[in-house]
Tab-separated table of C-alpha atoms in Angstrom:
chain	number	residue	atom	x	y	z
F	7	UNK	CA	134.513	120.040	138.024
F	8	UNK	CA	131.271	121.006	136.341
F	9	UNK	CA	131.655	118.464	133.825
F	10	UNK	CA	131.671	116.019	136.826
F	11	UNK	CA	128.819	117.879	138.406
F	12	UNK	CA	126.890	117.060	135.112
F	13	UNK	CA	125.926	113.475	136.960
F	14	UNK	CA	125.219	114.918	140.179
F	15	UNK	CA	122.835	116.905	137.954
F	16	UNK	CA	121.638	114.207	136.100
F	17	UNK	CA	121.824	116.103	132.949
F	18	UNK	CA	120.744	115.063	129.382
F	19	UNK	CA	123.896	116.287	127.832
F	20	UNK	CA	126.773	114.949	130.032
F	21	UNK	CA	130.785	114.771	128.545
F	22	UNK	CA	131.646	112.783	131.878
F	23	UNK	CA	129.199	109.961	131.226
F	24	UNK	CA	130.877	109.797	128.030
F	25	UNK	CA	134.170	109.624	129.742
F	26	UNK	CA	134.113	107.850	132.189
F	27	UNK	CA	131.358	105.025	130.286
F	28	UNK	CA	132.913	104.918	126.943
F	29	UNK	CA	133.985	100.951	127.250
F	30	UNK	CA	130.326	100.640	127.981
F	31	UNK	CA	129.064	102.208	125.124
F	32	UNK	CA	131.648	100.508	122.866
F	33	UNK	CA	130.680	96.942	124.373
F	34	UNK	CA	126.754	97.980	123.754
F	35	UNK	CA	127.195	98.995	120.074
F	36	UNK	CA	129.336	96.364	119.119
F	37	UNK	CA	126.626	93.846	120.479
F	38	UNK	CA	124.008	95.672	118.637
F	39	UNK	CA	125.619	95.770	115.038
F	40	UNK	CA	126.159	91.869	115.849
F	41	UNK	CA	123.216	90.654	116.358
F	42	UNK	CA	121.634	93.246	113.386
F	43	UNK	CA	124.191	92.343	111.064
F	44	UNK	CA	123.507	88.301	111.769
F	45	UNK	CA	119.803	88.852	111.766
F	46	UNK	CA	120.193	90.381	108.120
F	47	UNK	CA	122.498	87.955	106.922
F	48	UNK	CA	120.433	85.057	107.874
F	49	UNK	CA	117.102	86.747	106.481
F	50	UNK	CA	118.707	86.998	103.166
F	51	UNK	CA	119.424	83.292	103.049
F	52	UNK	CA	115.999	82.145	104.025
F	53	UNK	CA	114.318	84.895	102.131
F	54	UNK	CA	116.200	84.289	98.871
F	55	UNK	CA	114.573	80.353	98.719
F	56	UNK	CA	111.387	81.194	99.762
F	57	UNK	CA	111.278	84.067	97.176
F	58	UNK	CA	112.523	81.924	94.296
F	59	UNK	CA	109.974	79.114	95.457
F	60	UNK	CA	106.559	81.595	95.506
F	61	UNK	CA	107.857	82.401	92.040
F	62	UNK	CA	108.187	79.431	90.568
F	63	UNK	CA	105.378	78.159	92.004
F	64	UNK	CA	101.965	80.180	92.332
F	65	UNK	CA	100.192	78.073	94.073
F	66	UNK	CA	102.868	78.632	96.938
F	67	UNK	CA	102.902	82.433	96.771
F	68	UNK	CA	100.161	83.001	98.793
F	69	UNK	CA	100.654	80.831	101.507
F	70	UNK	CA	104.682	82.528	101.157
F	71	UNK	CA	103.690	86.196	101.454
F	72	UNK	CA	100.518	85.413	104.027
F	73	UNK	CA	102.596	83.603	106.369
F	74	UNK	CA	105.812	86.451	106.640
F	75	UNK	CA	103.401	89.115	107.082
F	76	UNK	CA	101.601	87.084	110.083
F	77	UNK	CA	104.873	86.351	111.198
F	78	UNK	CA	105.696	90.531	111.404
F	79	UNK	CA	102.158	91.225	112.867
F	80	UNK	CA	103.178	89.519	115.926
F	81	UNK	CA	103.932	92.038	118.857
F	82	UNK	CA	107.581	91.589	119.698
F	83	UNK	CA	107.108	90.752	123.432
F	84	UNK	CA	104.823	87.836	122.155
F	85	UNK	CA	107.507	86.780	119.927
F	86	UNK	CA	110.246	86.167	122.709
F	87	UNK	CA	107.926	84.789	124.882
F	88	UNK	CA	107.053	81.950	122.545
F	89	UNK	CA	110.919	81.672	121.240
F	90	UNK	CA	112.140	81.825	124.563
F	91	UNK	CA	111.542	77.845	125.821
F	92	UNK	CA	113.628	77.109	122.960
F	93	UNK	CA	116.478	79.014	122.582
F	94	UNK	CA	116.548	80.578	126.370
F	95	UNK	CA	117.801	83.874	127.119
F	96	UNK	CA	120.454	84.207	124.547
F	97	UNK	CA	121.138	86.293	121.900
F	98	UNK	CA	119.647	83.577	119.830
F	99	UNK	CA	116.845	83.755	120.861
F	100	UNK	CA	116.855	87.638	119.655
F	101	UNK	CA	118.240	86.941	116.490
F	102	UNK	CA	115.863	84.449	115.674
F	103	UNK	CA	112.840	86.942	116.654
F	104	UNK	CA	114.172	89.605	114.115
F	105	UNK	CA	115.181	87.149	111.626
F	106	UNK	CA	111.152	86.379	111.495
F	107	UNK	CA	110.495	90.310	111.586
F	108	UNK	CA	112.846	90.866	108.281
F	109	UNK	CA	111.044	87.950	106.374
F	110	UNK	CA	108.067	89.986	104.886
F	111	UNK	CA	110.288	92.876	103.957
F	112	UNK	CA	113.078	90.989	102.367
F	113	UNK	CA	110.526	88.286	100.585
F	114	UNK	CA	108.421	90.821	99.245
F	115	UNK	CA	111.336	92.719	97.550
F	116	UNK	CA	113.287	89.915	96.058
F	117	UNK	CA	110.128	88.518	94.801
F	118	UNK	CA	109.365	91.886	93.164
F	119	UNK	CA	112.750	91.824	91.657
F	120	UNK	CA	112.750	88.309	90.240
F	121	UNK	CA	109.413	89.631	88.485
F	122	UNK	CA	110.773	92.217	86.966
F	123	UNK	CA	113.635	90.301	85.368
F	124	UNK	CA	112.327	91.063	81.105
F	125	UNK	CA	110.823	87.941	79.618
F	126	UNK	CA	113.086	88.513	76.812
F	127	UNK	CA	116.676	88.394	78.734
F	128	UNK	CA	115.966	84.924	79.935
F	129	UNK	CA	114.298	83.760	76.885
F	130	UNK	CA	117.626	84.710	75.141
F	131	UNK	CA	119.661	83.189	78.193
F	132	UNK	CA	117.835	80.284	77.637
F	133	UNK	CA	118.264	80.514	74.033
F	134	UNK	CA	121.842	80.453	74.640
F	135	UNK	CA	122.437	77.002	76.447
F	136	UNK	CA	122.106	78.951	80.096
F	137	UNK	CA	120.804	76.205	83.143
F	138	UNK	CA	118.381	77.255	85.722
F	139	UNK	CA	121.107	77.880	88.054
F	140	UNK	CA	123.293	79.729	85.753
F	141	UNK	CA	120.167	81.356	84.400
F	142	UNK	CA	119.427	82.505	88.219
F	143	UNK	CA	123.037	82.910	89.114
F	144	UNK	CA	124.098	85.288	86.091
F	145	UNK	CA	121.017	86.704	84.621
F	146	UNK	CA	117.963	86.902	86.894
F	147	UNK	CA	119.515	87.884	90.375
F	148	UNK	CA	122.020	90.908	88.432
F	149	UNK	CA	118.449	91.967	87.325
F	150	UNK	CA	116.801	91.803	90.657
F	151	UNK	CA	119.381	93.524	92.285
F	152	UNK	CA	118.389	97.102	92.804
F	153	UNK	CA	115.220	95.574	94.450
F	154	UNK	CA	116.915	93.421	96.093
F	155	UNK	CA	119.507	95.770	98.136
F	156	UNK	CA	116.557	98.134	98.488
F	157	UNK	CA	114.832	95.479	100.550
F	158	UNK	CA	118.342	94.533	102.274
F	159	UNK	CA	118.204	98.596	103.165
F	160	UNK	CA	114.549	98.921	104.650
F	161	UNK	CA	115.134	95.675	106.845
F	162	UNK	CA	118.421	96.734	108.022
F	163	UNK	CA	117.084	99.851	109.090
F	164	UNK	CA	114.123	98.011	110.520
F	165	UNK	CA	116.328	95.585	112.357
F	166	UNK	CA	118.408	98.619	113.906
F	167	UNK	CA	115.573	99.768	115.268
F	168	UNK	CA	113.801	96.282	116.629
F	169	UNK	CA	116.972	95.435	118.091
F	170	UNK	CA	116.420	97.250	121.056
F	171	UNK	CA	113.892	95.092	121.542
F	172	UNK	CA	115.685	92.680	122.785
F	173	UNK	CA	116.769	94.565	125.983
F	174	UNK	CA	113.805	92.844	127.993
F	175	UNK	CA	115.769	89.444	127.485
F	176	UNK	CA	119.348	91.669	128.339
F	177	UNK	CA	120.454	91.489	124.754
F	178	UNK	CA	119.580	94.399	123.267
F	179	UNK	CA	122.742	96.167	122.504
F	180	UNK	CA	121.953	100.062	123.040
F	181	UNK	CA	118.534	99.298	124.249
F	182	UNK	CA	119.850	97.558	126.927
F	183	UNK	CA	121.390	101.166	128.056
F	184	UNK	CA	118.345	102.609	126.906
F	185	UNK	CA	115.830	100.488	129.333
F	186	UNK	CA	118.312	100.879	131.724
F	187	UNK	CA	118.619	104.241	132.073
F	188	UNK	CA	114.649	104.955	132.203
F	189	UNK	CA	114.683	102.527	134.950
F	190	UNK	CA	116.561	104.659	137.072
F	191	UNK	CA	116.219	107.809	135.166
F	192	UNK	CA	119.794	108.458	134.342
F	193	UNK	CA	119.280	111.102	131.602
F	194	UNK	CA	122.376	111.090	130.076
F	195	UNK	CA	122.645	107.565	129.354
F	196	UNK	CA	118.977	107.370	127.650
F	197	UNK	CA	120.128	110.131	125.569
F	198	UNK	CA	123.595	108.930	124.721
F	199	UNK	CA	122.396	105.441	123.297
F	200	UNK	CA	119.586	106.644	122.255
F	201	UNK	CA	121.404	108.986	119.738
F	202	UNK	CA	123.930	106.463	118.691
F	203	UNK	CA	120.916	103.927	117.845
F	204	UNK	CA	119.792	106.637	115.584
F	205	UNK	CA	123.217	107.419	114.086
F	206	UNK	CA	123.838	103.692	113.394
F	207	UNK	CA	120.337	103.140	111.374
F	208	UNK	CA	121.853	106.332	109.253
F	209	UNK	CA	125.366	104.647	108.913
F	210	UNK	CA	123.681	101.563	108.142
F	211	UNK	CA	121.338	102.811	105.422
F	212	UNK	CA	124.022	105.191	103.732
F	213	UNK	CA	126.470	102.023	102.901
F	214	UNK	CA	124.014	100.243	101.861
F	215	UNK	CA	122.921	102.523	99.314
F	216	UNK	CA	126.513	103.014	98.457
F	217	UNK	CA	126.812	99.650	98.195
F	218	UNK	CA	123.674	99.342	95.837
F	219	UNK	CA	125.321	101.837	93.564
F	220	UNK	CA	128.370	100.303	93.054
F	221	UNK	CA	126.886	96.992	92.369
F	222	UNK	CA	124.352	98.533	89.974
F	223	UNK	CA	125.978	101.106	87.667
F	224	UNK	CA	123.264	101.014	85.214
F	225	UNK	CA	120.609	102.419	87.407
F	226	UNK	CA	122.443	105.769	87.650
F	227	UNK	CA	123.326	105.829	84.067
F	228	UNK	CA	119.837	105.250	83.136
F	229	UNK	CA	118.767	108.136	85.614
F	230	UNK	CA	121.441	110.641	84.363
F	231	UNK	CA	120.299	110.321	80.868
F	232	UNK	CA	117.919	112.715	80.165
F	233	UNK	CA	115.198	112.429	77.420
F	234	UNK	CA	116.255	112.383	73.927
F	235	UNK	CA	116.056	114.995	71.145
F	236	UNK	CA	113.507	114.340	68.578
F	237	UNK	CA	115.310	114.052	65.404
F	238	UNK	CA	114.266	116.579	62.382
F	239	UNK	CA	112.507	115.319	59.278
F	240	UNK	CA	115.464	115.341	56.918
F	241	UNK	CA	112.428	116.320	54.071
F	242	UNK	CA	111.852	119.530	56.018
F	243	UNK	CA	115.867	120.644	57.146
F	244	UNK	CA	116.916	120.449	53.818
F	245	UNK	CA	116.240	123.258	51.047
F	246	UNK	CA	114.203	121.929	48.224
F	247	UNK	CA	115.892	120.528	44.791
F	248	UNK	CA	115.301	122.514	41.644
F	249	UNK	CA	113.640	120.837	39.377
F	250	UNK	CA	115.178	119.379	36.003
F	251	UNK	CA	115.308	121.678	32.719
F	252	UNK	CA	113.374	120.726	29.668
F	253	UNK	CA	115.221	118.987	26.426
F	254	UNK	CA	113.503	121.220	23.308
């Protein structure tokens, strides 16, 4: 009975609103990793071109990076607004607003990657009969891969977050619960979905990072290994030679 008094009460903490909205929740969450999960995906595929185009050409660089990070400065209410005569109010047109949001993160980081691949590995590659698109495919993008997922980690995270966004066009996932209960000031339910937003972004971010480290062993084995010993002069370690004996 007290637990059912908890609503009356219109308490933060509440194991009836759990109870008795649990299908609720469930529905919300599973719409929220949806539409951040297809946001992500479909970020990575335009961000992976447009990365591989400001590298191989510099004179599009510029105009690349300039343009994603106008494209994130845009307030997200602004953002709807001028998505919405195209795509309505769908969860396209929400998707669509946070694939923009992710460009400048993801861009940025697979570009930095790409950069980093050593001169030398795709000189030898190269060397060795390798194509562009084998080059990219089997040398450059194994390279860029710890940069790569770490960008992949920051704009899921991000995405989690902006999601809720997308509760002023009623697809928002667990901001949808979360604008909903501040309009009518139902405590429990701002807290509940408010948590599990949280939780997800730290679900989220720790497979991903497992992920990363089971796609790139060699960054933990070259963290692990600890500086090495000098080696001793050989000249110094070892006692000195008598020297030869006279013939009379």
């Amino acid at each position: 009975m007290s637990e059912q008094n908890c609503l009356v009460r219109n308490e933060w903490v509440c194991g009836e609103y759990l109870r008795t909205r649990s299908q609720e929740l469930v529905d919300a969450t599973v719409q929220h990793v949806g539409i951040t999960v297809a946001s992500v995906v479909i970020g990575v595929l335009i961000s992976l071109p447009l990365a591989l185009l400001a590298r191989r050409r510099r004179a599009f660089a510029a105009p690349v990076l300039g343009l994603t990070t106008v494209l994130y400065s845009i307030p997200s209410l602004a953002m709807f607004s001028l998505l919405l005569p195209l795509f309505g109010l769908s969860p396209a047109l929400v998707i669509t607003g946070l694939v923009l949001y992710s460009l400048t993160i993801l861009v940025r980081n697979i570009l930095a990657g790409l950069q980093s691949v050593p001169e030398e590995a795709t000189e030898a590659a190269r060397g060795m009969g390798y194509g562009p698109l084998r080059l990219l495919w089997e040398v450059e993008l194994p390279l860029a891969l710890p940069a790569l997922l770490a960008g992949v980690r920051i704009a899921t995270v991000s995405t989690v977050a902006l999601t809720t966004v997308g509760a002023i066009v009623d697809y928002g996932g667990l901001g949808t619960l979360i604008l909903g209960g501040l309009d009518s000031d139902f405590k429990a339910q701002v807290l509940t979905a408010s948590v599990l937003c949280v939780a997800l972004a730290v679900l989220a971010d720790l497979l991903l990072l497992g992920l990363q480290r089971l796609l790139t062993p060699w960054t933990r084995a070259t963290r692990g290994r600890g500086p090495r010993p000098r080696r001793r002069r050989v000249a110094a370690a070892s006692p000195a030679l008598p020297e030869p004996e006279k013939v009379a």
